[in-house]
JSON list of C-alpha atoms in Angstrom, two decimals:
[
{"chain": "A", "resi": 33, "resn": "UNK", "atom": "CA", "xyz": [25.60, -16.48, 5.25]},
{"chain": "A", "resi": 34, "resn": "UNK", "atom": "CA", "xyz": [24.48, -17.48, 8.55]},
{"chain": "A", "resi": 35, "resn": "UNK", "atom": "CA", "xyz": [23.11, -21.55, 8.89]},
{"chain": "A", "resi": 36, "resn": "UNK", "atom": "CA", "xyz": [19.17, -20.93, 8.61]},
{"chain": "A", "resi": 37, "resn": "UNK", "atom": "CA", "xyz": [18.42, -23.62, 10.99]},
{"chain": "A", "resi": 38, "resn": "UNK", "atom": "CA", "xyz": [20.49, -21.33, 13.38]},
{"chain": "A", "resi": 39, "resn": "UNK", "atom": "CA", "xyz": [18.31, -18.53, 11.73]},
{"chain": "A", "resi": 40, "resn": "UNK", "atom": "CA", "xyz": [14.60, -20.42, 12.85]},
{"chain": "A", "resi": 41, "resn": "UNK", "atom": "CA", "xyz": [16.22, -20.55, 16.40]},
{"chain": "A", "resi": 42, "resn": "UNK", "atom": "CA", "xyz": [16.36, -16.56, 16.55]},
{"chain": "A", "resi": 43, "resn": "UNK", "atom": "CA", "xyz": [12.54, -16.13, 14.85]},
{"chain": "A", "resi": 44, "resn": "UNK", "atom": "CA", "xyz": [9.52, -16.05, 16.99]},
{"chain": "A", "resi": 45, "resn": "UNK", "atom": "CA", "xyz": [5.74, -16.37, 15.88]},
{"chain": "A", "resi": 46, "resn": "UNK", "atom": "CA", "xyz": [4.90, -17.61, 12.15]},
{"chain": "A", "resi": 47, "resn": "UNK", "atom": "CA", "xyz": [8.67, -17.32, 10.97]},
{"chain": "A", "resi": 48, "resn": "UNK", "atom": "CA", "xyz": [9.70, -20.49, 14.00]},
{"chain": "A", "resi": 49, "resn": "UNK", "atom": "CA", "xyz": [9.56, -23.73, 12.26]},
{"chain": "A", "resi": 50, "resn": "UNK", "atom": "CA", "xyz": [10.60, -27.46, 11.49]},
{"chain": "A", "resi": 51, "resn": "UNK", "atom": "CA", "xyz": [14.29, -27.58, 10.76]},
{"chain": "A", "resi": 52, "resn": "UNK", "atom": "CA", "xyz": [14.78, -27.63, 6.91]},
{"chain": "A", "resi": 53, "resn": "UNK", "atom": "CA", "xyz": [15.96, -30.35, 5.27]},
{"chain": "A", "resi": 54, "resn": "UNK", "atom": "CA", "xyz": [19.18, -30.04, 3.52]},
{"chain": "A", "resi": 55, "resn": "UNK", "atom": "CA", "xyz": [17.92, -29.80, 0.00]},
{"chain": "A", "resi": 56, "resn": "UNK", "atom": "CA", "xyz": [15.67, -26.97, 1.03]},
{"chain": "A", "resi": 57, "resn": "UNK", "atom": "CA", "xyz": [18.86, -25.10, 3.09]},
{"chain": "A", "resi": 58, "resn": "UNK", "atom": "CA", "xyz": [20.83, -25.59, -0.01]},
{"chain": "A", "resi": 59, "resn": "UNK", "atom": "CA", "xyz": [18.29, -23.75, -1.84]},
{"chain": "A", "resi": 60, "resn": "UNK", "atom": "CA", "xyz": [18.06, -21.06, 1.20]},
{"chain": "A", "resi": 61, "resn": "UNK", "atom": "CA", "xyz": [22.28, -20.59, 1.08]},
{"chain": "A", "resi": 62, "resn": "UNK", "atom": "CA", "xyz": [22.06, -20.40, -2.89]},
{"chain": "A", "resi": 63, "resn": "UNK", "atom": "CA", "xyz": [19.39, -19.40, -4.81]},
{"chain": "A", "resi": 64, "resn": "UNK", "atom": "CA", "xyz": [17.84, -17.33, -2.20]},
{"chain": "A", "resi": 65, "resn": "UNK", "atom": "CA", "xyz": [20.94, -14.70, -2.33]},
{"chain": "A", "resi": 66, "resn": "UNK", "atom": "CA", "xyz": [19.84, -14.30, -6.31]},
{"chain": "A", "resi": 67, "resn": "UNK", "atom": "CA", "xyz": [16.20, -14.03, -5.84]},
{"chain": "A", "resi": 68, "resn": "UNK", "atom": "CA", "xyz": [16.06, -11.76, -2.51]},
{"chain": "A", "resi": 69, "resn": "UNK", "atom": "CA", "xyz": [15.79, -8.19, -2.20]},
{"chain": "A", "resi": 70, "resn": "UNK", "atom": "CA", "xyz": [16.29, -6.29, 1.12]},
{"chain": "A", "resi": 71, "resn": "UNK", "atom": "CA", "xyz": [13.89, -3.19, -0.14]},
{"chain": "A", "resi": 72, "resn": "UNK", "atom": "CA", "xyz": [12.32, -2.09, -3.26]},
{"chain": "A", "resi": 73, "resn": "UNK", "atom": "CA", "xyz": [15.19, 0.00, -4.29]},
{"chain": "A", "resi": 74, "resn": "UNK", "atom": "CA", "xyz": [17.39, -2.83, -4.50]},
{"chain": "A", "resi": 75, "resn": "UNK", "atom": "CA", "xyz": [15.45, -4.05, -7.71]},
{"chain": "A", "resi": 76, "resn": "UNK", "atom": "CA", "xyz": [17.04, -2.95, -11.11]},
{"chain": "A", "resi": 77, "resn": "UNK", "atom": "CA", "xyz": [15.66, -2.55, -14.30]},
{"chain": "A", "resi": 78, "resn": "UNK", "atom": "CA", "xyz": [12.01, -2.34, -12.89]},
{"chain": "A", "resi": 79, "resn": "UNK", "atom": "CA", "xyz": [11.18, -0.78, -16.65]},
{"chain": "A", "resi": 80, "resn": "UNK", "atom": "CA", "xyz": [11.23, -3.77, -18.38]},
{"chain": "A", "resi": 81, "resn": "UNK", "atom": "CA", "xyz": [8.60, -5.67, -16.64]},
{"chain": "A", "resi": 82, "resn": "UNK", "atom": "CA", "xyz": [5.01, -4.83, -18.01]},
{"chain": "A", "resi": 83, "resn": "UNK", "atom": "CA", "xyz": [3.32, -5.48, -14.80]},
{"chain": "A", "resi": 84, "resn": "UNK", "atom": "CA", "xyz": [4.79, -5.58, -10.75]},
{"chain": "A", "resi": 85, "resn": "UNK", "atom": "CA", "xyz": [2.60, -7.35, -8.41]},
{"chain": "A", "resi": 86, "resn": "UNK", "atom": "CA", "xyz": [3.39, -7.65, -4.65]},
{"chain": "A", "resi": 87, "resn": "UNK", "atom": "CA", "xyz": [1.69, -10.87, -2.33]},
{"chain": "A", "resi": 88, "resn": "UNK", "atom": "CA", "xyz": [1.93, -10.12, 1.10]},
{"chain": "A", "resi": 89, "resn": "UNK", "atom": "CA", "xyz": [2.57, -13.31, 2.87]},
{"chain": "A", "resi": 90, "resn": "UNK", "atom": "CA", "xyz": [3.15, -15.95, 0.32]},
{"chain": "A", "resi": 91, "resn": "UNK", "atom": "CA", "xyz": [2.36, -18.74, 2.49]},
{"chain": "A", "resi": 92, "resn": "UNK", "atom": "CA", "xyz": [3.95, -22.02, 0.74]},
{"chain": "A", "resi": 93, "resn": "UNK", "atom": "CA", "xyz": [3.84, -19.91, -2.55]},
{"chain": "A", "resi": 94, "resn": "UNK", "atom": "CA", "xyz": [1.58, -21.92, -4.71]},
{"chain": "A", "resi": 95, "resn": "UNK", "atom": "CA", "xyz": [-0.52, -18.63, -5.71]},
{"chain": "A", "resi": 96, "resn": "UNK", "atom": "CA", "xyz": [2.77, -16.27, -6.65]},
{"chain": "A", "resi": 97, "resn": "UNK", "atom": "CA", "xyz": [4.45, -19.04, -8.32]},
{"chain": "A", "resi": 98, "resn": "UNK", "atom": "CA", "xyz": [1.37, -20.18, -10.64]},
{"chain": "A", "resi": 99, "resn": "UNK", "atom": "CA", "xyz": [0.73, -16.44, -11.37]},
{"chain": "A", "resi": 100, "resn": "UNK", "atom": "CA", "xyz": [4.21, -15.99, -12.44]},
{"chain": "A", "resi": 101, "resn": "UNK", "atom": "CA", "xyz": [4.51, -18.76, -14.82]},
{"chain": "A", "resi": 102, "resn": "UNK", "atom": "CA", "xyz": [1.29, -17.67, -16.60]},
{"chain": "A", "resi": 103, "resn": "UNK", "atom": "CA", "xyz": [2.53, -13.72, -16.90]},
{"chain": "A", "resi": 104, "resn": "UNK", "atom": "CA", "xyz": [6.20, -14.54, -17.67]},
{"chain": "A", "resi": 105, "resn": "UNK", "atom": "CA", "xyz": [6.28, -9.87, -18.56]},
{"chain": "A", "resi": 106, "resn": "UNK", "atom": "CA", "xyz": [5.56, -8.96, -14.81]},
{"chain": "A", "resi": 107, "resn": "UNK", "atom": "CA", "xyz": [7.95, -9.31, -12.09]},
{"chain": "A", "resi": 108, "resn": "UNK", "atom": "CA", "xyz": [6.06, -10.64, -8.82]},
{"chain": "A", "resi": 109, "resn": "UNK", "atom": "CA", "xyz": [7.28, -9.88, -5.34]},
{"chain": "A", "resi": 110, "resn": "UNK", "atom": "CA", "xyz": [6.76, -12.04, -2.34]},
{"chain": "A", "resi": 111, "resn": "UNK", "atom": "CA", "xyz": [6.73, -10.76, 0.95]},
{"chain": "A", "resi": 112, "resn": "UNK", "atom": "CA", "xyz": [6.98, -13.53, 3.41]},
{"chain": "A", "resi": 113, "resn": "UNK", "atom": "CA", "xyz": [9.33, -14.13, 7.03]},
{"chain": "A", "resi": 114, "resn": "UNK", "atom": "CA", "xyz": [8.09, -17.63, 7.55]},
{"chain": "A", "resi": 115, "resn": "UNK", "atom": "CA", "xyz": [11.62, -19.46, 6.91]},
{"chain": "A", "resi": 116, "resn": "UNK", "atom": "CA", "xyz": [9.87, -22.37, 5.68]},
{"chain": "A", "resi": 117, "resn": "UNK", "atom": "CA", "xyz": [7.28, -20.79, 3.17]},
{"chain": "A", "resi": 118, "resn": "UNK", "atom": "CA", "xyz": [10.44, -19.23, 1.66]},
{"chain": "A", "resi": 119, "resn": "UNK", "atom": "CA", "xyz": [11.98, -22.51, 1.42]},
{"chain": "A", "resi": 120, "resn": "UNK", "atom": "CA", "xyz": [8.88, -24.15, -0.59]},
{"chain": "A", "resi": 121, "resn": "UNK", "atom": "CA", "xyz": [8.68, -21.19, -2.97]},
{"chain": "A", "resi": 122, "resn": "UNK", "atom": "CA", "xyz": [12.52, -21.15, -3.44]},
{"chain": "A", "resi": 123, "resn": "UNK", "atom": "CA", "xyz": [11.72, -25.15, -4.22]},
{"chain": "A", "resi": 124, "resn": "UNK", "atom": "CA", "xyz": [9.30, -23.66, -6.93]},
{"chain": "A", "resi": 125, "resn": "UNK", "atom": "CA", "xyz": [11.32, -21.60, -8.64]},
{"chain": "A", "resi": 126, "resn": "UNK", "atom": "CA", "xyz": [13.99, -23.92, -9.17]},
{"chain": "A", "resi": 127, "resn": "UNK", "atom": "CA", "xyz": [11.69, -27.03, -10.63]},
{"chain": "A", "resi": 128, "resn": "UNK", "atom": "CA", "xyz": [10.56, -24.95, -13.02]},
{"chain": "A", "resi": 129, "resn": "UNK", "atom": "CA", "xyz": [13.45, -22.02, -13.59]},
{"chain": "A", "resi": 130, "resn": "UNK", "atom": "CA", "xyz": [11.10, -19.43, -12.60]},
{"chain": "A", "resi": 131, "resn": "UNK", "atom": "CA", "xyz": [12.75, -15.90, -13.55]},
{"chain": "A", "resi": 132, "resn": "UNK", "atom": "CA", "xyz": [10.19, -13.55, -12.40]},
{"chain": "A", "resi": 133, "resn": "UNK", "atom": "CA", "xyz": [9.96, -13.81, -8.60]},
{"chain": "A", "resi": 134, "resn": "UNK", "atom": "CA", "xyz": [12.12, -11.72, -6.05]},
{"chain": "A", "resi": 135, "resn": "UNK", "atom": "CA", "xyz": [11.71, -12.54, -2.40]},
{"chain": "A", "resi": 136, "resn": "UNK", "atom": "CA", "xyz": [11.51, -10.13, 0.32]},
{"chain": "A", "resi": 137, "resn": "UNK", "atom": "CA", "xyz": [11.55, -11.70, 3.81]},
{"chain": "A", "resi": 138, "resn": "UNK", "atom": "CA", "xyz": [10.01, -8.80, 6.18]},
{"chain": "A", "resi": 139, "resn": "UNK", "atom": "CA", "xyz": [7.12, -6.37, 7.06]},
{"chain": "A", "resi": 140, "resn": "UNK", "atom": "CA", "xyz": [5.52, -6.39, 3.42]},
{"chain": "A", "resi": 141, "resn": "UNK", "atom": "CA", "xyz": [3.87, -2.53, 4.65]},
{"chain": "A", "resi": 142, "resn": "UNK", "atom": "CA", "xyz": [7.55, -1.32, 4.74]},
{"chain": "A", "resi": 143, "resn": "UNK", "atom": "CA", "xyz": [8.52, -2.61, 0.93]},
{"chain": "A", "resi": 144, "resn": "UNK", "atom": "CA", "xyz": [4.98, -1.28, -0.48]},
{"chain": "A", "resi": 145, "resn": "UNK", "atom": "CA", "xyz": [5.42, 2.11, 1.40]},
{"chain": "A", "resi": 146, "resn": "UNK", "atom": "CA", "xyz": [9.17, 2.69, -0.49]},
{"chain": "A", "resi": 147, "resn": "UNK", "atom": "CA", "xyz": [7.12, 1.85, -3.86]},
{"chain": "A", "resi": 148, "resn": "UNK", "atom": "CA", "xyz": [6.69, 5.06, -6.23]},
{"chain": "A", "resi": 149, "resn": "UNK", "atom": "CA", "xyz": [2.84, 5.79, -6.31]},
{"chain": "A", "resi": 150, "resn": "UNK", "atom": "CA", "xyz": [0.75, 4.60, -9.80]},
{"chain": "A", "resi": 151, "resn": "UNK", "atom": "CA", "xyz": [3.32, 1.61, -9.91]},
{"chain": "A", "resi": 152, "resn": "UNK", "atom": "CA", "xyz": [2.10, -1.51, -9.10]},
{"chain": "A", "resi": 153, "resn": "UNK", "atom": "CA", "xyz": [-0.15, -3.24, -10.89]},
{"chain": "A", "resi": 154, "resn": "UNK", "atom": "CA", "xyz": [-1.90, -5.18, -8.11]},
{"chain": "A", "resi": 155, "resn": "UNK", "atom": "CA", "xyz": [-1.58, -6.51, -4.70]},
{"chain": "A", "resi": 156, "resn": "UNK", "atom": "CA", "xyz": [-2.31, -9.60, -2.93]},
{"chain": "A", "resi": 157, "resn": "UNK", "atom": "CA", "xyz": [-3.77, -10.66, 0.87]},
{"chain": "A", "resi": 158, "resn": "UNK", "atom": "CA", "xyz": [-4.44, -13.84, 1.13]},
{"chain": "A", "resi": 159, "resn": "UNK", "atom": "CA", "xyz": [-5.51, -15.72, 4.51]},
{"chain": "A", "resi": 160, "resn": "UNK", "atom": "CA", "xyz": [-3.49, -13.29, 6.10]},
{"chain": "A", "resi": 161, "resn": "UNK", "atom": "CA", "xyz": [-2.87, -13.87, 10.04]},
{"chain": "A", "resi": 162, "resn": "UNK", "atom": "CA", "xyz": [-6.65, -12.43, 11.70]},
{"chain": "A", "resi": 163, "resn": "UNK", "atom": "CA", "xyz": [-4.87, -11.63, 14.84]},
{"chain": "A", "resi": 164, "resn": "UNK", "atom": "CA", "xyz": [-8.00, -12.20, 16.28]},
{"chain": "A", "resi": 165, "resn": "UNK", "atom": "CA", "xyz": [-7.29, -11.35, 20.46]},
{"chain": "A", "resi": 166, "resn": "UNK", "atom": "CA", "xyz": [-8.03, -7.47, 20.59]},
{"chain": "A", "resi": 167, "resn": "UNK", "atom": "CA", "xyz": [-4.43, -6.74, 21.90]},
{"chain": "A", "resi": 168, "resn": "UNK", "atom": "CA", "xyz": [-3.18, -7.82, 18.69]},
{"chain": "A", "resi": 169, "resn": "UNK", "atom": "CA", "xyz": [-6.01, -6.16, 16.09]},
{"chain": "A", "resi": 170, "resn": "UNK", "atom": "CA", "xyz": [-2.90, -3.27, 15.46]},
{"chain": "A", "resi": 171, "resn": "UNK", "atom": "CA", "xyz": [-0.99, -6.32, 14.10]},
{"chain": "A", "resi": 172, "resn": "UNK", "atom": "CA", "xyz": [-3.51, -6.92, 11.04]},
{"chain": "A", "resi": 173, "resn": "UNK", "atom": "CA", "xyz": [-2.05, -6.36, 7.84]},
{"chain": "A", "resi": 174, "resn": "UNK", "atom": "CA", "xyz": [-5.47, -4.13, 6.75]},
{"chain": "A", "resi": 175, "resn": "UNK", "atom": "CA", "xyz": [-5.83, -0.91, 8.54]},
{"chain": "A", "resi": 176, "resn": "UNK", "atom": "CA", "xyz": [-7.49, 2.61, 7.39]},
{"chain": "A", "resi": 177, "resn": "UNK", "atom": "CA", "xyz": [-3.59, 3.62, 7.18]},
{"chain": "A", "resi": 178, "resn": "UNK", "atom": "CA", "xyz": [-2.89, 0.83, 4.63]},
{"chain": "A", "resi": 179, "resn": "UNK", "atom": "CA", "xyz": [-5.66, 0.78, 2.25]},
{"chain": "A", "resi": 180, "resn": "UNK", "atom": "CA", "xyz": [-5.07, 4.03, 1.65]},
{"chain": "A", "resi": 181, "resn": "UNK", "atom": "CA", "xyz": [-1.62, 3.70, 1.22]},
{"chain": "A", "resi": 182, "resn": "UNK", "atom": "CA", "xyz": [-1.74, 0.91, -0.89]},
{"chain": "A", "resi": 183, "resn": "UNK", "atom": "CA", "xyz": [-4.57, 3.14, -3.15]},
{"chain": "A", "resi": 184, "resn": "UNK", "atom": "CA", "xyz": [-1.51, 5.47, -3.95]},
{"chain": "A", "resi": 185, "resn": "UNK", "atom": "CA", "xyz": [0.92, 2.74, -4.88]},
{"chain": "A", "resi": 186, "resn": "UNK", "atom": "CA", "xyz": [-1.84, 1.39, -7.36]},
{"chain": "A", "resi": 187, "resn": "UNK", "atom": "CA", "xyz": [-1.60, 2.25, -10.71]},
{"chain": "A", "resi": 188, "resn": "UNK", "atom": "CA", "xyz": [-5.33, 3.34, -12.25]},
{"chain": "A", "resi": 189, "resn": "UNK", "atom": "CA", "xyz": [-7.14, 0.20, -12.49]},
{"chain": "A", "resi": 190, "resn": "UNK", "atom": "CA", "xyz": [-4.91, -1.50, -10.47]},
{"chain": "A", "resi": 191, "resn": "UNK", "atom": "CA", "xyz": [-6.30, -3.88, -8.32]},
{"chain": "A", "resi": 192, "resn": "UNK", "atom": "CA", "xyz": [-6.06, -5.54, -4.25]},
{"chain": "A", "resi": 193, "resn": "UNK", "atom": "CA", "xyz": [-7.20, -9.10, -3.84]},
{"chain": "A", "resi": 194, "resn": "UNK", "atom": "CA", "xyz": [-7.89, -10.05, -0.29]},
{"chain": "A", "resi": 195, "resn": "UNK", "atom": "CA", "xyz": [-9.34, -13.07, 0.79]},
{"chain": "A", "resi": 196, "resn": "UNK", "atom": "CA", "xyz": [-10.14, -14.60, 4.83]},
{"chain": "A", "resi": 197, "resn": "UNK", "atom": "CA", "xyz": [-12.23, -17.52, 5.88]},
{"chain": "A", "resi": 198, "resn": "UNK", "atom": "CA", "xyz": [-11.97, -16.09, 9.37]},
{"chain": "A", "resi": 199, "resn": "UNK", "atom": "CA", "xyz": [-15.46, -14.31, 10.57]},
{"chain": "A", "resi": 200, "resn": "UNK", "atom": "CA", "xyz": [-14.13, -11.76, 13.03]},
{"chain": "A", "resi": 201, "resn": "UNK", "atom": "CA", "xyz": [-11.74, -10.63, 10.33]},
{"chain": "A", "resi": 202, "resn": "UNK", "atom": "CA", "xyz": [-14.55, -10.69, 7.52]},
{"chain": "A", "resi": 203, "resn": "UNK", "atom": "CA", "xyz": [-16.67, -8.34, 9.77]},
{"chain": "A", "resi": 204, "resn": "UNK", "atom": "CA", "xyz": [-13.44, -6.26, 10.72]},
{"chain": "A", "resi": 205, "resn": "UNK", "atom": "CA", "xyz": [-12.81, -5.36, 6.73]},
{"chain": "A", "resi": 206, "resn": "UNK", "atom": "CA", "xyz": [-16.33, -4.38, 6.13]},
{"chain": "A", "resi": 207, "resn": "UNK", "atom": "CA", "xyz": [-16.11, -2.43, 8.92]},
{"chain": "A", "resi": 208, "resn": "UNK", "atom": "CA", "xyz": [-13.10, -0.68, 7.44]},
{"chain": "A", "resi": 209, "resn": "UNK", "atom": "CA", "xyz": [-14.47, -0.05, 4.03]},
{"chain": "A", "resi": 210, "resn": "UNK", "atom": "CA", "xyz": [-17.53, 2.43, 5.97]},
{"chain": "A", "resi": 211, "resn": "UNK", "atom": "CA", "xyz": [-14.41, 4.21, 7.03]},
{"chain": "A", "resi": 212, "resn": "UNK", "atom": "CA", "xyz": [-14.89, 7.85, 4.87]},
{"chain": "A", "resi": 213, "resn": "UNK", "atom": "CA", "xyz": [-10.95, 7.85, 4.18]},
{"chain": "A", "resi": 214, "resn": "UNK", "atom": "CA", "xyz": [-12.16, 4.70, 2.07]},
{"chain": "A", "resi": 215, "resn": "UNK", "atom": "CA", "xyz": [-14.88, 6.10, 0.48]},
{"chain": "A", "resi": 216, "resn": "UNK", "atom": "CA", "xyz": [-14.34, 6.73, -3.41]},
{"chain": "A", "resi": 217, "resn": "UNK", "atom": "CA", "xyz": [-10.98, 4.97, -3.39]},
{"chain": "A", "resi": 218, "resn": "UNK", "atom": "CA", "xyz": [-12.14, 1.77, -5.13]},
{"chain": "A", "resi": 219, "resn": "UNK", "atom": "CA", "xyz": [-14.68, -0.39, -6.86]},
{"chain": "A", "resi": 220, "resn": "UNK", "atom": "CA", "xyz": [-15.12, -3.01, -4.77]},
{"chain": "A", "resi": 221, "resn": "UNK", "atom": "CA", "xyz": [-16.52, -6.86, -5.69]},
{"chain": "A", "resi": 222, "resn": "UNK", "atom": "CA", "xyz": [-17.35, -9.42, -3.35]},
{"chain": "A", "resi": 223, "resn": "UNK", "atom": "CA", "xyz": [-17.10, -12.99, -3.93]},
{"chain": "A", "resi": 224, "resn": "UNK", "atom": "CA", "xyz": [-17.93, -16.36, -2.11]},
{"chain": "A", "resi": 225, "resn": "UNK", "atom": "CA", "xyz": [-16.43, -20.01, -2.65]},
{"chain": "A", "resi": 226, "resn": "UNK", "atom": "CA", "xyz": [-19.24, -20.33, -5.41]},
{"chain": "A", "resi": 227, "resn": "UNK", "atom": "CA", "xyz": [-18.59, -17.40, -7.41]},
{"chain": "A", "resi": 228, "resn": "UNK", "atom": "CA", "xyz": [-14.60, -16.53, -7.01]},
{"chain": "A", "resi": 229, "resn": "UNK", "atom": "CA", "xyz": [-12.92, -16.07, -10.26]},
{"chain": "A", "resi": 230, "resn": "UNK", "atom": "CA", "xyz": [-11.51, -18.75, -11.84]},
{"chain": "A", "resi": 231, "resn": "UNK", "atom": "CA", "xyz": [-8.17, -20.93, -10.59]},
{"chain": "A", "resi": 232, "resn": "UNK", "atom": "CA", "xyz": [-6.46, -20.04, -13.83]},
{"chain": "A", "resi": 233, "resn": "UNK", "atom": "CA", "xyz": [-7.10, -15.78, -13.24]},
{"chain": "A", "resi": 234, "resn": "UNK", "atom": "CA", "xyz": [-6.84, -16.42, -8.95]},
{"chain": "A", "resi": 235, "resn": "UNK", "atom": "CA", "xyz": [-4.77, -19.56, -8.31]},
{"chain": "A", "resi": 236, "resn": "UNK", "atom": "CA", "xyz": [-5.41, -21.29, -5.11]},
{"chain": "A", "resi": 237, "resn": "UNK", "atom": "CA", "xyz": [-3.14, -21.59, -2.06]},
{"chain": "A", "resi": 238, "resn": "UNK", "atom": "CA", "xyz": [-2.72, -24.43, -0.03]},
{"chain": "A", "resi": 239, "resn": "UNK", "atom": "CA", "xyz": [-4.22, -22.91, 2.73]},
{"chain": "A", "resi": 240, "resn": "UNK", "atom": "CA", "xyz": [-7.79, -22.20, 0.60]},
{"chain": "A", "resi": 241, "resn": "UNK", "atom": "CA", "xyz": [-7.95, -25.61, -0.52]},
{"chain": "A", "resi": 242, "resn": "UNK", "atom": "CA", "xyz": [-8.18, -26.59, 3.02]},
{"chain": "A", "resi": 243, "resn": "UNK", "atom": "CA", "xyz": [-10.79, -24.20, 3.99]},
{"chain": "A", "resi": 244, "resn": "UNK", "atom": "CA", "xyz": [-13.07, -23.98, 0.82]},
{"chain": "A", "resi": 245, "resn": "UNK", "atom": "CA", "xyz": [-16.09, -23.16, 3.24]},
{"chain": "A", "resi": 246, "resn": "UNK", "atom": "CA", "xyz": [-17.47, -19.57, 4.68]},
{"chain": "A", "resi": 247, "resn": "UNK", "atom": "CA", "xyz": [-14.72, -17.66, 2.48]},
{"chain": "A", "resi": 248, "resn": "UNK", "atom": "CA", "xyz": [-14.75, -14.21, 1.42]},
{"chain": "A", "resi": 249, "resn": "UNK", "atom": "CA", "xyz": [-13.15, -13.07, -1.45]},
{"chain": "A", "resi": 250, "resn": "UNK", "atom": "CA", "xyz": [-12.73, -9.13, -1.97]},
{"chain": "A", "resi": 251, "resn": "UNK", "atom": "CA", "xyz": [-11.60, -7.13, -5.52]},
{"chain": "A", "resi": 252, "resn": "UNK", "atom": "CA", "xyz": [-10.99, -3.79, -4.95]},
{"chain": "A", "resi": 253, "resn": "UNK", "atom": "CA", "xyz": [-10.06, -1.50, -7.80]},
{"chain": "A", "resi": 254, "resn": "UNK", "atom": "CA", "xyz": [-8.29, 1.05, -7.51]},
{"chain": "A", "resi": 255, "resn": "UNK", "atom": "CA", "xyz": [-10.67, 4.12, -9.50]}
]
């Protein structure tokens, strides 16, 4: 495998960081080639897990990791290119032998689009990037496009969690739920910092514990 410090060098945007230290490479040269995949088909023996979640962009993975402890029967995908995110989840798993994680390090809308429809049990958006210059508002992760696709990848009663502390991109999702390919494709709940579901059903991230103000929380399920 090719030195990920040399890998960091060739990144640009979110996935250009620190230089890892060589505990975390370790981790990155071993028990990174066990735990990624390089597209959903690459998984085996999907069957046997009860439940498949996916969390696109796993930040430092404190949400996928708690989440897979507590549901030890589903198999939880992160989808994250951030070298150093990887590294801290990959960190996670080993302290405590997590079995249940598989790590896919690129566009998260690519992996979800290969997934057979009515499969996945839920899928999670947290904090994600709000692109917020209008050049870049393509680059979101939620478009018209996407909800709908990831409607079809739900299972029934499957569920999206999506949650932003950023006001341009809270007024850009309720704009895109008025959209009529949205209409009828979910029950939606909102929540707020005082009324989110509890840490133990949605874990917090390192990132929401540092922003605890002005969030919005959104369930949609899929109907």
């Amino acid at each position: 495998m090719e030195n990920v410090n040399n890998l960091i060098g060739k990144c640009y945007g979110r996935m250009r960081s620190r230089k890892l230290t060589s505990v975390q490479a370790h981790l990155f040269e071993t028990l990174f080639q066990s735990v990624s995949i390089t597209a959903f088909s690459d998984l085996v023996n999907v069957q046997t897990y009860s439940k498949i979640f996916v969390e696109v962009g796993f930040g430092y993975g404190e949400h996928i990791a708690q989440f897979a402890m507590q549901h030890a029967d589903a198999l939880f995908i992160g989808c994250e290119p951030f070298v150093n995110g990887i590294a801290s989840l990959l960190a996670k798993i080993d302290r405590y032998n997590i079995k249940n994680i598989r790590i896919f390090r690129g566009d998260a809308k690519l992996l979800i689009n290969e997934v057979s429809d009515n499969l996945l049990t839920g899928i999670f958006l947290l904090f994600p990037d709000p692109w917020p210059k209008r050049r870049h508002i393509q680059r979101r992760v939620l478009q018209e496009d996407t909800l709908v696709m990831m409607h079809n990848k739900l299972r029934k009663s499957g569920m999206l969690r999506v949650a932003t502390d950023h006001p341009e991109y809270q007024s850009w999702v309720r704009k895109l739920l008025t959209q009529a390919a949205i209409q009828g494709l979910f029950e939606i709940k909102f929540f707020d910092s005082n009324t989110r579901p509890s840490e133990q059903s949605w874990p917090r991230t390192r990132y929401e514990q540092k922003a605890l103000e002005n969030i919005m929380y959104i369930e949609f399920t899929k109907v």
